[in-house]
Amino acid sequence: MTSSFPKGSRSYNMSRIKSTDTRPEMLVRRYLFAQGLRYRLHDRRLPGKPDIVLPKYKTVIHIHGCFWHSHAGCVLNRLPKSKPEYWIPKLQGNANRDAENSVRLKSLGWRTLTVWECELKPKVIADTLASLLRQINS
Ligand SMILES: [Zn+2]
């Protein structure tokens, strides 16, 4: 997949945009911890270094920024007006990687859950977290 990227984007480093301990991620972590769930963070042994790993449930949770991970139809996911030739391949690359990692995780027996940044806004966060917990336990 990466071979289809234009020169330059290949050296693109996820770690530069996917900083650890971002606020949305902390919100989810605090909630899960309060629910008694224990997890590992940014596990390098798993494809894509998932944000949160719940070994007991064979589940990984990604906390995705809506822009960086191209949340479909989301108001927070707007392409910058300048330099589309730069952004489009970059964001497509992220989306491709996300999809590949999900497939690889699945083949290793892991379930992938995704929480989007916009789902953690004050008005909706309670529902999002309750729903996440239901999915983990299902
Ligand atoms: Zn979104």
CSV table of C-alpha atoms and ligand atoms in Angstrom, one decimal, residues 64-67 70-77 116-119, ligand 1:
chain,number,residue,atom,x,y,z
A,64,HIS,CA,-9.2,8.7,16.7
A,65,GLY,CA,-9.0,12.4,15.9
A,66,CYS,CA,-11.7,13.1,13.3
A,67,PHE,CA,-9.5,15.0,11.0
A,70,SER,CA,-11.0,11.0,8.2
A,71,HIS,CA,-14.2,10.5,10.2
A,72,ALA,CA,-16.8,10.1,7.4
A,73,GLY,CA,-19.4,12.8,7.4
A,74,CYS,CA,-18.0,14.5,10.5
A,75,VAL,CA,-18.0,18.2,11.0
A,76,LEU,CA,-14.5,18.1,12.5
A,77,ASN,CA,-13.2,16.4,9.4
A,116,TRP,CA,-14.0,9.3,17.6
A,117,GLU,CA,-12.9,12.6,19.1
A,118,CYS,CA,-16.4,14.1,18.3
A,119,GLU,CA,-18.0,11.4,20.3
B,1,ZN,ZN,-16.0,12.9,14.2
